[in-house]
XYZ file of N, CA and C in Angstrom:
684
model
N 69.881 118.291 38.275
C 70.354 117.078 38.964
C 69.874 117.058 40.446
N 70.007 118.268 40.975
C 69.508 118.334 42.511
C 68.089 117.978 42.619
N 67.327 118.485 41.689
C 65.863 118.230 41.643
C 65.400 116.797 41.448
N 66.087 116.259 40.478
C 65.870 114.768 40.344
C 66.338 113.923 41.667
N 67.367 114.055 42.100
C 67.697 113.619 43.325
C 66.667 113.780 44.647
N 66.327 114.928 44.589
C 65.141 115.197 45.691
C 63.820 114.559 45.409
N 63.648 114.428 44.061
C 62.493 113.562 43.819
C 62.664 112.041 43.919
N 63.765 111.447 43.749
C 64.091 110.121 43.960
C 63.998 109.873 45.593
N 64.518 110.850 46.438
C 64.592 110.633 47.904
C 63.087 110.752 48.333
N 62.189 111.544 47.768
C 60.844 111.901 48.233
C 60.095 110.588 47.887
N 60.311 109.989 46.752
C 59.592 108.865 46.400
C 60.003 107.746 47.220
N 61.342 107.381 47.510
C 61.747 106.421 48.501
C 60.995 106.536 50.032
N 61.168 107.796 50.529
C 60.424 108.026 51.664
C 58.811 107.980 51.714
N 58.298 108.298 50.531
C 56.914 108.229 50.673
C 56.294 106.829 50.385
N 57.165 106.071 49.516
C 56.705 104.503 49.385
C 56.924 103.925 50.815
N 57.956 104.040 51.216
C 58.456 103.460 52.710
C 57.196 103.796 53.776
N 56.717 105.003 53.711
C 55.854 105.324 54.691
C 54.538 104.812 54.305
N 54.250 104.616 52.990
C 52.861 103.915 52.552
C 52.830 102.496 52.940
N 54.140 101.812 52.717
C 54.095 100.327 53.116
C 53.912 100.171 54.650
N 54.582 100.999 55.422
C 54.192 101.071 56.831
C 52.606 101.117 57.172
N 52.100 102.129 56.640
C 50.688 102.435 56.835
C 49.887 101.197 56.360
N 50.223 100.728 55.168
C 49.430 99.530 54.778
C 49.640 98.317 55.779
N 50.692 98.111 56.191
C 50.899 96.940 57.252
C 50.277 97.098 58.611
N 49.785 98.414 58.820
C 48.977 98.489 60.103
C 47.694 97.877 60.183
N 47.131 97.772 58.801
C 45.744 97.194 58.875
C 45.622 95.743 59.238
N 46.467 94.899 58.869
C 46.400 93.449 59.196
C 47.137 93.238 60.518
N 47.818 94.125 61.093
C 48.709 94.066 62.331
C 47.515 93.787 63.457
N 47.847 92.701 64.384
C 47.007 92.425 65.562
C 46.892 93.480 66.622
N 48.086 93.713 66.936
C 48.076 94.511 68.311
C 48.083 96.039 68.173
N 46.668 96.326 68.089
C 46.295 97.782 67.992
C 46.392 98.217 69.686
N 45.927 97.381 70.424
C 45.671 97.741 71.740
C 45.908 96.480 72.510
N 46.758 96.416 73.616
C 47.024 95.249 74.386
C 46.773 95.510 75.841
N 46.239 94.603 76.599
C 45.790 94.587 77.891
C 46.922 94.946 78.933
N 46.612 96.071 79.821
C 47.708 96.374 80.546
C 47.855 95.530 81.933
N 48.996 95.475 82.286
C 49.385 94.631 83.589
C 49.478 95.492 84.709
N 49.206 96.786 84.671
C 49.424 97.595 85.714
C 48.663 97.163 86.964
N 49.135 97.052 88.087
C 48.321 96.723 89.179
C 47.926 95.203 89.334
N 48.491 94.528 88.194
C 47.999 92.998 88.175
C 49.190 92.246 88.902
N 48.983 91.359 89.880
C 50.076 90.551 90.500
C 50.316 89.333 89.534
N 49.274 88.795 89.241
C 49.473 87.365 88.356
C 48.774 87.606 87.072
N 49.365 87.415 86.001
C 48.735 87.588 84.638
C 48.432 86.347 84.078
N 47.193 85.906 84.022
C 46.756 84.551 83.458
C 46.437 84.606 81.900
N 46.071 85.893 81.374
C 45.711 85.927 79.955
C 45.951 87.506 79.464
N 46.131 87.576 78.310
C 46.538 88.797 77.693
C 45.428 89.162 76.614
N 44.735 90.235 76.768
C 43.794 90.600 75.709
C 44.343 91.597 74.752
N 44.227 91.488 73.623
C 44.476 92.523 72.556
C 43.353 92.434 71.446
N 43.511 93.459 70.691
C 42.520 93.555 69.703
C 43.093 94.658 68.509
N 42.402 94.508 67.270
C 42.686 95.481 66.205
C 41.402 96.022 65.788
N 41.392 96.317 64.486
C 40.160 96.941 64.023
C 39.260 96.128 63.256
N 39.691 94.683 63.431
C 38.779 93.727 62.871
C 38.308 92.503 63.953
N 39.006 92.409 64.931
C 38.735 91.469 65.815
C 39.325 91.529 67.337
N 38.734 90.827 68.151
C 39.199 90.995 69.576
C 39.691 89.508 70.183
N 40.849 89.500 70.648
C 41.471 88.057 70.957
C 42.092 88.050 72.382
N 42.018 86.879 72.997
C 42.723 86.649 74.315
C 43.761 85.517 74.201
N 44.858 85.624 74.832
C 45.873 84.572 74.586
C 46.070 84.070 76.141
N 46.033 82.828 76.520
C 46.255 82.408 77.784
C 47.570 82.140 78.012
N 47.907 81.703 79.329
C 49.133 81.513 79.764
C 50.030 80.331 79.049
N 49.232 79.566 78.409
C 49.965 78.624 77.474
C 50.132 78.953 75.969
N 49.825 80.092 75.666
C 50.119 80.606 74.357
C 48.968 80.374 73.374
N 47.772 79.868 73.703
C 46.814 79.637 72.868
C 45.793 80.862 72.602
N 45.554 81.159 71.512
C 44.769 82.419 71.346
C 43.532 82.039 70.973
N 42.400 82.840 71.439
C 40.945 82.503 70.916
C 40.398 83.982 70.334
N 40.229 84.097 69.288
C 39.773 85.173 68.636
C 38.289 85.276 68.312
N 37.777 86.655 68.183
C 36.342 86.647 67.857
C 36.331 88.034 66.892
N 35.797 87.748 65.864
C 35.676 88.808 64.791
C 34.313 89.662 65.311
N 34.559 90.776 64.792
C 33.401 91.757 65.216
C 32.296 91.449 64.449
N 31.124 91.147 64.981
C 29.872 90.544 64.222
C 29.270 91.397 63.304
N 29.219 92.726 63.556
C 28.528 93.662 62.772
C 29.373 95.063 62.578
N 29.496 95.459 61.502
C 30.100 96.875 61.210
C 29.137 97.888 61.988
N 27.925 97.754 61.616
C 27.003 98.926 62.100
C 26.790 98.994 63.534
N 27.286 97.654 64.233
C 27.099 97.722 65.663
C 28.521 98.102 66.379
N 29.259 98.317 65.504
C 30.862 98.721 66.155
C 30.667 100.130 66.831
N 31.703 100.461 67.725
C 31.873 101.617 68.179
C 32.137 102.706 67.103
N 31.755 103.943 67.163
C 32.133 104.786 66.341
C 33.368 105.056 65.793
N 34.489 105.173 66.903
C 35.781 105.418 66.586
C 36.369 104.240 66.137
N 35.948 103.062 65.954
C 36.523 101.984 65.164
C 36.242 102.111 63.656
N 35.002 102.515 63.623
C 34.475 102.605 62.091
C 35.139 103.888 61.650
N 35.353 104.932 62.330
C 36.252 106.098 61.768
C 37.570 105.731 61.403
N 38.227 104.979 62.327
C 39.555 104.402 61.993
C 39.712 103.544 60.916
N 38.738 102.672 60.734
C 38.809 101.907 59.624
C 38.776 102.718 58.252
N 37.705 103.595 58.168
C 37.752 104.337 57.040
C 38.926 105.259 56.822
N 39.579 105.800 57.824
C 40.464 106.752 57.696
C 41.876 105.759 57.136
N 42.006 104.661 57.686
C 43.125 103.845 57.304
C 43.057 103.526 56.025
N 41.858 103.119 55.344
C 41.684 102.497 54.145
C 41.677 103.756 53.154
N 41.401 104.808 53.561
C 41.702 106.107 52.615
C 43.142 106.393 52.547
N 43.782 106.242 53.687
C 45.164 106.502 53.612
C 45.921 105.488 52.649
N 45.611 104.196 52.770
C 46.197 103.139 51.675
C 45.925 103.547 50.300
N 44.539 103.954 50.052
C 44.160 104.243 48.790
C 44.839 105.444 48.274
N 44.809 106.295 49.132
C 45.554 107.684 48.634
C 47.079 107.447 48.437
N 47.747 106.728 49.200
C 49.033 106.230 49.131
C 49.390 105.594 47.662
N 48.464 104.698 47.327
C 48.695 104.028 45.998
C 48.495 105.003 44.927
N 47.467 105.687 44.920
C 47.485 106.835 43.539
C 48.536 107.686 43.692
N 48.992 108.173 44.946
C 50.185 109.099 45.092
C 51.465 108.332 44.423
N 51.652 107.077 44.633
C 52.740 106.402 43.957
C 52.571 106.337 42.548
N 51.533 106.102 41.980
C 51.301 106.160 40.483
C 51.588 107.584 39.852
N 51.071 108.533 40.667
C 51.292 110.043 40.240
C 52.697 110.364 40.242
N 53.386 109.882 41.319
C 54.993 110.081 41.389
C 55.653 109.473 40.247
N 55.476 108.320 39.907
C 56.070 107.686 38.674
C 55.965 108.455 37.469
N 54.694 109.004 37.292
C 54.410 109.847 36.189
C 55.146 111.176 35.981
N 55.332 111.581 37.338
C 55.871 113.029 37.603
C 57.201 113.231 37.916
N 57.955 112.062 37.999
C 59.525 112.201 38.269
C 60.279 112.459 36.924
N 61.395 113.152 37.127
C 62.216 113.456 35.935
C 62.922 112.306 35.362
N 63.225 111.307 36.239
C 64.015 110.215 35.634
C 63.074 109.114 35.005
N 61.938 109.401 34.796
C 60.989 108.323 34.051
C 60.738 109.072 32.721
N 60.369 108.230 31.709
C 60.112 108.643 30.394
C 58.641 108.954 30.024
N 57.752 108.943 31.053
C 56.479 109.186 30.816
C 55.937 110.429 31.527
N 54.844 111.040 31.136
C 54.316 112.183 31.779
C 54.353 113.407 31.199
N 54.920 113.526 29.858
C 55.035 114.734 29.010
C 56.032 115.371 29.245
N 55.847 116.891 28.937
C 57.048 117.789 29.321
C 57.647 117.967 30.623
N 58.574 118.786 30.912
C 59.144 118.919 32.160
C 58.103 119.704 32.997
N 57.584 120.603 32.359
C 56.511 121.467 33.104
C 55.383 120.722 33.543
N 54.779 119.739 32.791
C 53.812 118.694 32.826
C 54.068 117.867 34.010
N 55.240 117.251 34.031
C 55.821 116.513 35.067
C 55.875 117.123 36.465
N 56.415 118.246 36.483
C 56.512 119.187 37.751
C 55.088 119.155 38.350
N 54.127 119.457 37.558
C 52.790 119.611 38.118
C 52.342 118.250 38.568
N 52.556 117.080 38.038
C 52.188 115.773 38.339
C 52.782 115.503 39.653
N 54.271 115.829 39.705
C 54.957 115.510 41.011
C 54.245 116.197 42.216
N 54.097 117.462 42.041
C 53.340 118.231 42.976
C 52.050 117.751 43.464
N 51.219 117.151 42.521
C 49.982 116.643 42.825
C 50.187 115.293 43.809
N 51.287 114.457 43.304
C 51.638 113.258 44.099
C 52.003 113.714 45.514
N 52.811 114.592 45.582
C 52.991 115.241 47.078
C 51.956 115.750 47.612
N 50.854 116.118 47.158
C 49.683 116.469 47.918
C 48.880 115.328 48.240
N 48.858 114.241 47.516
C 48.046 113.173 47.934
C 48.878 112.438 48.874
N 50.345 112.407 48.794
C 50.722 111.623 49.951
C 50.677 112.428 51.220
N 50.575 113.827 51.220
C 50.384 114.350 52.570
C 48.902 114.071 53.076
N 47.987 114.065 52.064
C 46.631 113.534 52.715
C 46.692 112.226 53.072
N 47.457 111.299 52.585
C 47.479 109.981 53.101
C 48.143 109.939 54.175
N 49.219 110.708 54.581
C 49.726 110.769 55.934
C 48.872 111.252 56.927
N 48.136 112.332 56.624
C 47.304 113.087 57.465
C 46.008 112.111 57.952
N 45.552 111.395 56.891
C 44.546 110.139 57.266
C 44.997 109.176 58.190
N 46.230 108.750 58.046
C 46.848 107.634 58.863
C 47.129 108.272 60.173
N 47.514 109.444 60.231
C 47.889 110.038 61.446
C 46.579 110.211 62.399
N 45.668 110.837 61.812
C 44.211 110.928 62.360
C 43.532 109.668 62.820
N 43.662 108.697 62.110
C 43.280 107.524 62.431
C 43.873 106.828 63.701
N 45.262 106.669 63.710
C 45.992 106.176 64.824
C 45.736 107.140 66.023
N 45.724 108.200 65.906
C 45.614 109.197 66.992
C 44.338 109.142 67.643
N 43.182 109.014 66.868
C 41.881 108.712 67.350
C 41.699 107.607 68.078
N 42.345 106.460 67.620
C 42.229 105.003 68.335
C 43.105 105.275 69.627
N 44.378 105.916 69.628
C 45.095 106.116 70.800
C 44.360 106.890 71.963
N 43.598 107.920 71.440
C 42.874 108.867 72.384
C 41.842 108.012 73.046
N 41.203 107.082 72.374
C 40.222 106.264 73.055
C 40.901 105.403 74.069
N 41.999 104.882 73.765
C 42.757 103.956 74.825
C 43.217 104.702 75.873
N 43.839 105.822 75.741
C 44.335 106.739 76.965
C 43.192 107.341 77.885
N 42.202 107.659 77.185
C 40.966 108.290 77.906
C 40.321 107.131 78.876
N 40.255 105.990 78.428
C 39.765 104.950 79.308
C 40.907 104.369 80.337
N 42.108 104.548 80.011
C 43.108 104.262 80.871
C 43.225 105.017 82.088
N 43.088 106.437 81.697
C 43.204 107.329 82.894
C 41.982 107.669 83.468
N 40.780 107.223 83.203
C 39.461 107.472 83.892
C 39.306 106.493 85.047
N 39.369 107.128 86.177
C 39.124 106.287 87.414
C 37.667 105.615 87.589
N 36.907 106.056 86.814
C 35.566 105.313 86.778
C 35.445 104.309 85.971
N 36.268 104.009 85.054
C 36.147 103.089 84.240
C 36.759 101.835 84.665
N 35.759 100.638 84.940
C 36.108 99.543 85.795
C 36.298 98.341 84.891
N 36.176 98.482 83.410
C 36.387 97.220 82.644
C 37.765 97.212 82.243
N 38.063 96.123 81.641
C 39.619 95.982 81.044
C 40.116 97.177 80.480
N 41.202 97.612 81.077
C 42.126 98.751 80.327
C 43.174 98.265 79.634
N 43.426 98.957 78.463
C 44.306 98.665 77.481
C 45.561 99.589 77.389
N 46.556 99.281 76.765
C 47.718 100.283 76.520
C 47.847 100.156 75.001
N 48.760 101.188 74.436
C 48.993 101.410 73.032
C 49.720 100.244 72.446
N 49.075 99.699 71.365
C 50.006 98.614 70.703
C 50.877 98.983 69.740
N 51.569 98.003 69.155
C 52.732 98.353 68.293
C 52.246 98.861 66.981
N 50.941 98.598 66.408
C 50.352 99.004 65.172
C 50.225 100.534 65.243
N 49.888 101.108 66.321
C 49.728 102.595 66.291
C 51.180 103.195 66.105
N 52.091 102.840 66.686
C 53.408 103.348 66.386
C 53.884 103.220 64.932
N 53.717 102.101 64.450
C 54.027 101.844 63.075
C 53.240 102.768 62.159
N 51.827 102.997 62.508
C 51.117 103.940 61.782
C 51.564 105.211 61.924
N 52.028 105.809 63.069
C 52.505 107.138 63.153
C 53.798 107.275 62.425
N 54.635 106.275 62.428
C 55.931 106.470 61.617
C 55.545 106.491 60.206
N 54.723 105.567 59.577
C 54.363 105.665 58.154
C 53.828 106.930 57.818
N 52.874 107.444 58.686
C 52.249 108.704 58.378
C 53.242 109.780 58.218
N 54.188 109.852 59.225
C 55.185 110.977 59.193
C 56.102 110.857 58.008
N 56.420 109.585 57.525
C 57.102 109.371 56.237
C 56.437 109.984 55.068
N 55.187 109.697 55.084
C 54.368 110.160 54.042
C 54.263 111.587 53.747
N 54.118 112.184 55.100
C 54.165 113.537 54.880
C 55.221 114.384 54.534
N 56.420 113.843 55.148
C 57.893 114.338 54.691
C 58.017 114.186 53.179
N 57.717 112.781 52.671
C 58.010 112.742 51.194
C 57.045 113.756 50.515
N 55.858 113.620 50.873
C 54.944 114.726 50.063
C 55.324 116.168 49.982
N 55.887 116.549 51.176
C 56.375 118.155 51.113
C 57.659 118.046 50.282
N 58.469 117.248 50.207
C 59.725 117.227 49.190
C 59.134 117.199 47.711
N 58.096 116.487 47.509
C 57.564 116.455 46.329
C 57.095 117.892 45.986
N 56.296 118.396 46.881
C 55.692 119.911 46.641
C 56.958 120.769 46.346
N 57.816 120.691 46.937
C 58.892 121.836 46.650
C 59.878 121.507 45.616
N 59.729 120.337 45.006
C 60.327 119.969 43.838
C 60.068 120.739 42.569
N 58.583 121.270 42.601
C 58.171 122.067 41.423
C 58.802 123.288 41.523
N 59.315 123.871 42.608
C 60.038 124.997 42.718
C 61.417 124.958 42.012
N 62.176 123.808 42.413
C 63.248 123.582 41.871
C 63.319 123.419 40.266
N 62.309 122.851 39.901
C 62.046 122.850 38.342
C 61.864 124.226 37.751
N 61.216 125.163 38.417
C 60.972 126.434 37.851
C 62.391 127.217 37.877
N 63.295 126.788 38.821
C 64.361 127.653 38.957
C 65.600 127.136 37.904
N 65.295 125.965 37.465
C 66.486 125.333 36.640
C 66.402 125.995 35.247
N 67.756 126.412 34.842
C 67.776 127.225 33.761
C 67.562 126.349 32.500
N 67.024 126.936 31.421
C 67.072 126.117 30.190
C 67.787 126.742 29.152
N 68.682 126.012 28.508
C 69.515 126.470 27.535
C 69.217 125.625 26.167
N 69.027 126.554 25.156
C 68.658 126.181 23.905
C 69.925 126.084 23.096
N 70.172 125.007 22.273
C 71.399 124.993 21.412
C 71.124 125.932 20.308
N 72.127 126.708 20.027
C 72.054 127.641 18.909
C 73.368 127.526 17.985
N 73.802 126.304 17.744
C 75.117 126.025 17.205
C 75.185 126.653 15.801
N 74.094 126.378 15.035
C 74.100 127.008 13.685
C 74.230 128.409 13.396
N 73.363 129.100 14.360
C 73.456 130.613 14.381
C 74.689 131.152 14.718
N 75.444 130.587 15.808
C 76.695 131.017 16.289
C 77.695 130.884 15.266
N 77.870 129.827 14.504
C 78.754 129.523 13.404
C 78.525 130.670 12.277
N 77.150 130.830 11.990
C 76.943 131.934 11.044
C 77.481 133.278 11.426
N 77.162 133.648 12.510
C 77.576 134.917 13.079
C 78.807 135.101 13.254
N 79.781 134.003 13.483
C 81.222 134.140 13.485
C 81.612 134.240 12.089
N 80.928 133.544 11.203
C 81.492 133.840 9.735
C 81.170 135.120 9.257
N 80.136 135.651 9.582
C 79.759 136.966 9.261
C 80.785 138.105 9.844
N 81.066 137.800 11.105
C 82.057 138.837 11.608
C 83.424 138.712 10.901
N 83.823 137.411 10.631
C 85.175 137.371 10.007
C 85.079 137.999 8.603
N 83.861 138.013 7.901
C 83.954 138.479 6.556
C 83.895 139.906 6.607
N 83.307 140.366 7.737
C 83.059 141.971 7.837
C 84.425 142.641 8.322
N 85.373 141.727 8.899
C 86.642 142.462 9.381
C 87.674 142.400 8.582
N 87.677 141.414 7.489
C 88.751 141.400 6.530
C 88.258 141.335 4.997
N 88.967 141.990 4.189
C 88.466 141.905 2.690
C 89.022 140.592 2.060
N 88.147 140.132 1.370
C 88.699 138.850 0.611
C 88.470 139.105 -0.747
N 89.465 138.713 -1.653
C 89.502 138.878 -3.079
C 89.309 137.526 -3.560
N 88.094 137.373 -4.345
C 87.899 136.262 -4.934
C 88.569 135.786 -6.262
N 89.781 135.336 -6.322
C 90.392 135.061 -7.493
C 90.540 133.740 -7.771
N 91.090 133.313 -8.909
C 91.044 131.953 -9.368
C 92.352 131.693 -8.678
N 92.345 130.370 -7.909
C 93.357 129.841 -7.168
C 94.505 129.534 -7.934
N 94.441 129.424 -9.394
C 95.666 129.081 -10.198
C 96.383 130.346 -10.396
N 95.866 131.677 -10.167
C 96.545 132.791 -10.561
C 97.209 133.362 -9.264
N 97.219 132.457 -8.265
C 97.766 132.933 -7.060
C 99.267 132.470 -7.015
N 99.577 131.605 -8.129
C 100.852 131.238 -8.115
C 101.696 131.711 -9.389
N 102.878 132.110 -9.288
C 103.461 132.650 -10.334
C 104.060 131.477 -11.178
N 105.101 131.697 -12.179
C 105.624 130.720 -13.084
C 106.724 129.827 -12.284
N 107.273 130.406 -11.332
C 108.430 129.675 -10.783
C 107.830 128.490 -9.723
N 106.441 128.696 -9.523
C 105.855 127.871 -8.494
C 105.887 126.221 -9.315
N 105.815 126.125 -10.623
C 105.656 125.054 -11.244
C 106.873 124.455 -11.623
N 108.083 125.217 -11.517
C 109.502 124.701 -11.968
C 110.014 123.670 -11.016
């Protein structure tokens, strides 16, 4: 029962993390222009993995998609690949988890389901590590440019998408670890085989061995007075 509850908790945590990781891909604010040292802000610059935009003081935004994938900076290409890999791994991890959980009717025997659940945990951990690495790589680029005194171009700060990605990656890793530990709980669960027929026969055997039975005609057990 405890193993089933832990698997359900792991599944909910992992799916929540995967949803958060998936939501970071279309999120706009991966980095936002800083207002540090600026007296008057007339425009806000922000960008994500797919485009760079500017929003003026009236709230009108003008965006420009990155024209070529091969012309992009290496860290953006790496972040794209890592985040897409994280989303793909999370999808397959959720499928494996559905087959490996005890509360489902698919997946085979308990031993096979435990192995599938452990595999789902490993896949979720890999998904979380990919997301964590992608967000950290992007954040490292932002912080390096921000604290570089020789960098004279527009400086940026960390956007909301990075924090969402870190949170989702943490949940995926936590859920995956719980899935991996659930296989040990399954191995510790005692297995009881019903042996009712054998126990009944053994009790009858003991009873016959302990007392002497005389097989007589039931009608001879009563004398004449019993029928009067």
